[in-house]
Short mmCIF file of C-alpha atoms in Angstrom, two decimals:
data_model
loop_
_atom_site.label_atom_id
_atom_site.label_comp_id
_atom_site.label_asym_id
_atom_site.label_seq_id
_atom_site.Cartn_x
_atom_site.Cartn_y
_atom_site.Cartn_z
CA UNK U 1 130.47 119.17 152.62
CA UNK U 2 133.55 121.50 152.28
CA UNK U 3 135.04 123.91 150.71
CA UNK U 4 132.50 127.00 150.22
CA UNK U 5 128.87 127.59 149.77
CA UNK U 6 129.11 128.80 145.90
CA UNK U 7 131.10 125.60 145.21
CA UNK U 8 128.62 122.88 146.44
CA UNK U 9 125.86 122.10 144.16
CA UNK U 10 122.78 120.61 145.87
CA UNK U 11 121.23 123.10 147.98
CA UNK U 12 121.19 123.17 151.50
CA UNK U 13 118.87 124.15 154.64
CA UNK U 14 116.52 122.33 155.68
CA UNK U 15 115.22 120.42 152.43
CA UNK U 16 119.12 119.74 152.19
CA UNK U 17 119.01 118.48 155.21
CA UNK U 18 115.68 116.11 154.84
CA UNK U 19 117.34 114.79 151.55
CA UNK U 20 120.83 114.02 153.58
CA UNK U 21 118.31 112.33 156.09
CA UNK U 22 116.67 110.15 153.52
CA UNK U 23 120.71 109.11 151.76
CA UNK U 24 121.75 108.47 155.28
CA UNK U 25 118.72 106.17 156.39
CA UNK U 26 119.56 104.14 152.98
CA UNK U 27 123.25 103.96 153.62
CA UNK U 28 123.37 103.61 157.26
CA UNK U 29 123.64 99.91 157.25
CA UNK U 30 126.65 99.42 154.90
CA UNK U 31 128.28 102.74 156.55
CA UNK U 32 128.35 101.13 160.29
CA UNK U 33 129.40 98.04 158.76
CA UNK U 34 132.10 99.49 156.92
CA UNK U 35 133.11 101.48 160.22
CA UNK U 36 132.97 98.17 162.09
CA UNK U 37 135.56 96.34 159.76
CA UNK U 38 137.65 99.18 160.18
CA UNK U 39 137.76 98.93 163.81
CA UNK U 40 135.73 102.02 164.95
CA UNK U 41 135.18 100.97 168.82
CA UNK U 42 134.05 101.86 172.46
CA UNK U 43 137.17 104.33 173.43
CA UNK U 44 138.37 105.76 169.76
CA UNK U 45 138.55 109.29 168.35
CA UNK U 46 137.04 109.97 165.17
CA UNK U 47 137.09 112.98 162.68
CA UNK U 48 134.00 113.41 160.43
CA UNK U 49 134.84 115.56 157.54
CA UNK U 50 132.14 117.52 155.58
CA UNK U 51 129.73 115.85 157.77
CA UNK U 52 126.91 117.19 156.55
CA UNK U 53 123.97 117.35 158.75
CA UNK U 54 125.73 114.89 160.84
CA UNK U 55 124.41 111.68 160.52
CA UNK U 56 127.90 109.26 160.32
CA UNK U 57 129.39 111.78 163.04
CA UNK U 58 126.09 110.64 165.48
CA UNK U 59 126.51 106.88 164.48
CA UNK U 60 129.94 107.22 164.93
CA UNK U 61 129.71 109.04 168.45
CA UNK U 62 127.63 106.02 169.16
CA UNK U 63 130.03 103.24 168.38
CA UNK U 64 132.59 105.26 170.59
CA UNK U 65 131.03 105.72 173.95
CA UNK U 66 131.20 107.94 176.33
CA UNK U 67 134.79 107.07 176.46
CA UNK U 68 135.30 108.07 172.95
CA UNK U 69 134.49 111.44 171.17
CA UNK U 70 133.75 112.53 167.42
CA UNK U 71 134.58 115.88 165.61
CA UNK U 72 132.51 116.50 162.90
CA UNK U 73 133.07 119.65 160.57
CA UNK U 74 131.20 121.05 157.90
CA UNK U 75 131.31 124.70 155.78
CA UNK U 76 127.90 125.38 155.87
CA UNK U 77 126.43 126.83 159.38
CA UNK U 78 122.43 126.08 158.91
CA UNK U 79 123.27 122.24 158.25
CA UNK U 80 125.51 122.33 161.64
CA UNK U 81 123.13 124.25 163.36
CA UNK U 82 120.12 121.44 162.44
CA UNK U 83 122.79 118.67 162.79
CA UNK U 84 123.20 120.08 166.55
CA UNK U 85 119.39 119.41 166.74
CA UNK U 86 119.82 116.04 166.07
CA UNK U 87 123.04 115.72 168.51
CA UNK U 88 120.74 117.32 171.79
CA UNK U 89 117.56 114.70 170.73
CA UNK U 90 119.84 111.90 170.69
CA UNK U 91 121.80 113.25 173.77
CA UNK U 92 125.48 112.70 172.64
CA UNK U 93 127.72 114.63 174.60
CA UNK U 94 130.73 113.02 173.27
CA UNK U 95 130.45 114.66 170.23
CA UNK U 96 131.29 117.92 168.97
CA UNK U 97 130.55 120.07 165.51
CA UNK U 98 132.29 122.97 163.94
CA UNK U 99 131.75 125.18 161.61
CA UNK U 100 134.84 124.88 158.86
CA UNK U 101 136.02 124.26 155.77
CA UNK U 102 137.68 120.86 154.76
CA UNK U 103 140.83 122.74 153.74
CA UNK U 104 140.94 124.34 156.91
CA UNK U 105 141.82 121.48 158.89
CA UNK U 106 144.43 122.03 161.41
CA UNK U 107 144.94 118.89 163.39
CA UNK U 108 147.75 117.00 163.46
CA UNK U 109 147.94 113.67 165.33
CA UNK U 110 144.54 113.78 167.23
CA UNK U 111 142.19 111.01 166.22
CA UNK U 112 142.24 107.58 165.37
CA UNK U 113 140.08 107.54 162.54
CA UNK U 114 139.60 110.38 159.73
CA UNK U 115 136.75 109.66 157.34
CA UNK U 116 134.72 111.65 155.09
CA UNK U 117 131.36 110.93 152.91
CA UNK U 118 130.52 112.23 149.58
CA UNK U 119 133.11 115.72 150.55
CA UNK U 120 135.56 115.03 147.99
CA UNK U 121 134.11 114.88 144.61
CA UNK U 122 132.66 118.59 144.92
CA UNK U 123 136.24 119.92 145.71
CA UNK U 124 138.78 121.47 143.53
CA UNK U 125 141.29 119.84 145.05
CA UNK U 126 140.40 116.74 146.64
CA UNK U 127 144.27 115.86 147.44
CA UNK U 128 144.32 118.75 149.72
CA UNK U 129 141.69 117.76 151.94
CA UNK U 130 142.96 114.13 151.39
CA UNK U 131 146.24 115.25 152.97
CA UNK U 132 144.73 117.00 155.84
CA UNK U 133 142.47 114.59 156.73
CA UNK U 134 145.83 112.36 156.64
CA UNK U 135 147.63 114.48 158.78
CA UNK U 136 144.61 114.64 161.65
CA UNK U 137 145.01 111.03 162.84
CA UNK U 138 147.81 109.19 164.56
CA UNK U 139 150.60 107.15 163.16
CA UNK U 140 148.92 104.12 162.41
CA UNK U 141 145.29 105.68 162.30
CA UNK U 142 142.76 105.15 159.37
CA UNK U 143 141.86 107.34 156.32
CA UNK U 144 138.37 106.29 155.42
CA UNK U 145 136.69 107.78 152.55
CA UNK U 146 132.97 107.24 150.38
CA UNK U 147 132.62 108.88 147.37
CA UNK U 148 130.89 108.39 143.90
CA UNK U 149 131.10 106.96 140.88
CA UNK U 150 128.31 109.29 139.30
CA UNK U 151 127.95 107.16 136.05
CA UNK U 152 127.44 104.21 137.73
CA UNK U 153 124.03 105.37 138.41
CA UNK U 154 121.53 103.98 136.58
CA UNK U 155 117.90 103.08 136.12
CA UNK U 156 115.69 100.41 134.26
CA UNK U 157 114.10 100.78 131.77
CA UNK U 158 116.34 103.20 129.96
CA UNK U 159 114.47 106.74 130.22
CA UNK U 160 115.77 110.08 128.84
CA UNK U 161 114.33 111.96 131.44
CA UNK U 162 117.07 109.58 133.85
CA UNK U 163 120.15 110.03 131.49
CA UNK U 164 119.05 114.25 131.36
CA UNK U 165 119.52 114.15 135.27
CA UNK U 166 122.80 112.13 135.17
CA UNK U 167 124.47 114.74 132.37
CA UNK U 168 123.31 117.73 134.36
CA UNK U 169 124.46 116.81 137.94
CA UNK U 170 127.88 115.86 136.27
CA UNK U 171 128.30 119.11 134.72
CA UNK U 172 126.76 121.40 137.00
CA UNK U 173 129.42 119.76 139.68
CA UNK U 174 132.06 119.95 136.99
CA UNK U 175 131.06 123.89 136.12
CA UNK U 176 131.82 123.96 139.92
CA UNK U 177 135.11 122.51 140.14
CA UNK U 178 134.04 118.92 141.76
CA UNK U 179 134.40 115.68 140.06
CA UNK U 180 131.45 113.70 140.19
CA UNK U 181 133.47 110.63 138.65
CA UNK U 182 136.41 110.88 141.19
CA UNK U 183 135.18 107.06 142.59
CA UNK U 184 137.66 105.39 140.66
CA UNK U 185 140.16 107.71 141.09
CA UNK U 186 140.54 107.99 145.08
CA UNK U 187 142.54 104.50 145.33
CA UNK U 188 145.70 106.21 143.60
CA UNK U 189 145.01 109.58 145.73
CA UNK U 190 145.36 107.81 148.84
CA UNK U 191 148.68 106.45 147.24
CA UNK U 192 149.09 110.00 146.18
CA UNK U 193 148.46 111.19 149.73
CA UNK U 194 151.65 109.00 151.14
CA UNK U 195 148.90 106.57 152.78
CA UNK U 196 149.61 103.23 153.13
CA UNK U 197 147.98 99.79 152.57
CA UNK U 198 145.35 101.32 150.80
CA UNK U 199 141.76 98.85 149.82
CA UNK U 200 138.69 99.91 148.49
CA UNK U 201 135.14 97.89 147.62
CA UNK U 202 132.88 99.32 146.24
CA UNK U 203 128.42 99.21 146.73
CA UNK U 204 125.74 99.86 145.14
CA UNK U 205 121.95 100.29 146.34
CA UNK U 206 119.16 99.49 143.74
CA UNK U 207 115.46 99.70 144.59
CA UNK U 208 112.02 99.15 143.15
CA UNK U 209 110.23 101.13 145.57
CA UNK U 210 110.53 102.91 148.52
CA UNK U 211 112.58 106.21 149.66
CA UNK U 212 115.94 104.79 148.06
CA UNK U 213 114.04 104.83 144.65
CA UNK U 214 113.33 108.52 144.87
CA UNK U 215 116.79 109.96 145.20
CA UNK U 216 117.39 110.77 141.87
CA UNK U 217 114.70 112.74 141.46
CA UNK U 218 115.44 114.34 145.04
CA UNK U 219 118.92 115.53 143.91
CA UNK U 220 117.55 116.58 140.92
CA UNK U 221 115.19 118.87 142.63
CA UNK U 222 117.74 119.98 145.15
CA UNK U 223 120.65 120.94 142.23
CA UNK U 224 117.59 123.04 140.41
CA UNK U 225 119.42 126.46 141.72
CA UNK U 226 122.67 125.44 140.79
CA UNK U 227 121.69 123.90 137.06
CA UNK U 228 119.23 127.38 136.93
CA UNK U 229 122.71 129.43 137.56
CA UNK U 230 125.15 127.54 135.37
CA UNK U 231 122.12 128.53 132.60
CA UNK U 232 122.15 124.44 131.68
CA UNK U 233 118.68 124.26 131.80
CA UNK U 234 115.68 126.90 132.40
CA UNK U 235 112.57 127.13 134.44
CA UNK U 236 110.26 125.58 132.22
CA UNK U 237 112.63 122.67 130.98
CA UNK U 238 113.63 121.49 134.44
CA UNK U 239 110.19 121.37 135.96
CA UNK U 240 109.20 119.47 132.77
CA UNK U 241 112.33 116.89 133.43
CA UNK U 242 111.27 116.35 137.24
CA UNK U 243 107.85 115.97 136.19
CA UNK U 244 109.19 113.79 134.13
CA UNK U 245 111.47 111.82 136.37
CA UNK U 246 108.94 111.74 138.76
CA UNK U 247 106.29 109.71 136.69
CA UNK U 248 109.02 107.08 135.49
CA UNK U 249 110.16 107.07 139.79
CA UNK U 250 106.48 106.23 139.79
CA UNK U 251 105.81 103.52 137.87
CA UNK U 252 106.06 100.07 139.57
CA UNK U 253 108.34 98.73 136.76
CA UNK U 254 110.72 100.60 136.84
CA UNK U 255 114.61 99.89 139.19
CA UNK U 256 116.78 102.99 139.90
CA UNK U 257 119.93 102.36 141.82
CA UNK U 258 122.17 105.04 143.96
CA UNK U 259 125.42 106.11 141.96
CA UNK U 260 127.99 103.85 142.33
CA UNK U 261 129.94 103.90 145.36
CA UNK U 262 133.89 103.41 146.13
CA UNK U 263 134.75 103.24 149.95
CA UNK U 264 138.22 103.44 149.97
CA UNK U 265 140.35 103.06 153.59
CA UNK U 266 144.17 103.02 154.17
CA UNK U 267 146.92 104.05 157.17
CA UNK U 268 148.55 106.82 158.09
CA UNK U 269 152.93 106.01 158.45
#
């Protein structure tokens, strides 16, 4: 993610990085597909922005060879420094991380494909990076972009201790200067952006069990600091919500999707 440490909500390190792990493992399928329709191939240069600890930028350096070669950039040096980790186990030499904000972006022309993953809904000004990450790729490259729809998450049964988690993640993102409903919105900031024949689809993960399941309750854990700082919540109320959200996770009735997702693609004149 970009921008600066103070502005990103969910905590990082390495329980940031085991939760990114977990998201990643969940989305991986849809994300490679998505990158397939795209066009992401043997031989193409791709820019992951806000990469996070790095797990599109390895898939990606894996769909583009040895001929190819990824950039991935993120603000925050201990997830870049486990994402290289990850890079030297799986022996990719084609691809390369930096330490660097998403508004600091200073490429023009270089890669084929430009794509970020859940970066722009905790900026301040999403168009910014938008246009940056527009001005990195070719004529004729690819702006790719997932992002959230935080609303759209939802569980069944109703629960409180579910709709508690929703209103604090939105606000403690909003007290941040994100936008944790900007889904909807990124079609007409591509337009925005000057980028052309923009589409979108949008996905949606639900589960009954499994790791999937649990990420509501993971993010809730991992925005604790942030929710503990904006003084939405204290000690003794949050661990009584997780507690809570943990037992409903639990029970084998219960269906709790990921938040809604827009992917949203388009070209660079």
């Amino acid at each position: 993610m970009s921008a600066n440490t103070y502005d990103y909500a969910i905590s990082g390190g390495t329980e940031g990085k085991s939760r990114l792990n977990i998201l990643a493992s969940i989305l991986h399928p849809y994300t490679q597909a998505l990158l397939e329709q795209m066009g992401v191939q043997q031989g193409a240069t791709f820019l992951d922005s806000g990469c996070g600890g790095g797990n599109v930028a390895i898939m990606a350096a894996k769909m583009v060879g040895n001929t190819g070669s990824v950039t991935a950039i993120d603000f925050d040096p201990e997830i870049i420094r486990l994402a290289e980790i990850d890079k030297m186990q799986e022996n990719l030499g084609n691809l390369s991380f930096h330490v660097k904000s998403s508004y600091d972006i200073d490429y023009s022309n270089v890669f084929d494909f430009s794509y970020a993953r859940f970066l722009l809904s905790h900026l301040k000004n999403p168009l910014e990076a938008l246009l940056r990450m527009k001005d990195a790729v070719k004529p004729g490259g690819r702006v790719i972009v997932e992002d959230v729809h935080f609303s759209g998450h939802f569980c069944y049964p109703y629960h409180d201790s579910f709709a508690h988690y929703l209103e604090l993640y939105t606000t403690v993102v909003s007290r941040r200067g994100g936008n944790a409903e900007l889904g909807p919105e990124l079609p007409g900031l591509f337009r925005q952006a000057g980028i052309r024949e923009v589409g979108f689809d949008v996905i949606q993960p639900c589960f009954d069990r499994g790791e999937g399941k649990w990420m509501g309750y993971i993010t809730l854990a991992r925005i604790r600091d942030a929710v503990l700082e904006a003084k939405l919540a204290d000690t003794q109320e949050l661990d009584r919500l997780l507690l809570q959200l943990e037992e409903y996770t639990s029970r084998p009735d219960t269906i709790l999707s990921l938040p809604r997702i827009f992917r949203v693609w388009g070209i660079k004149e």
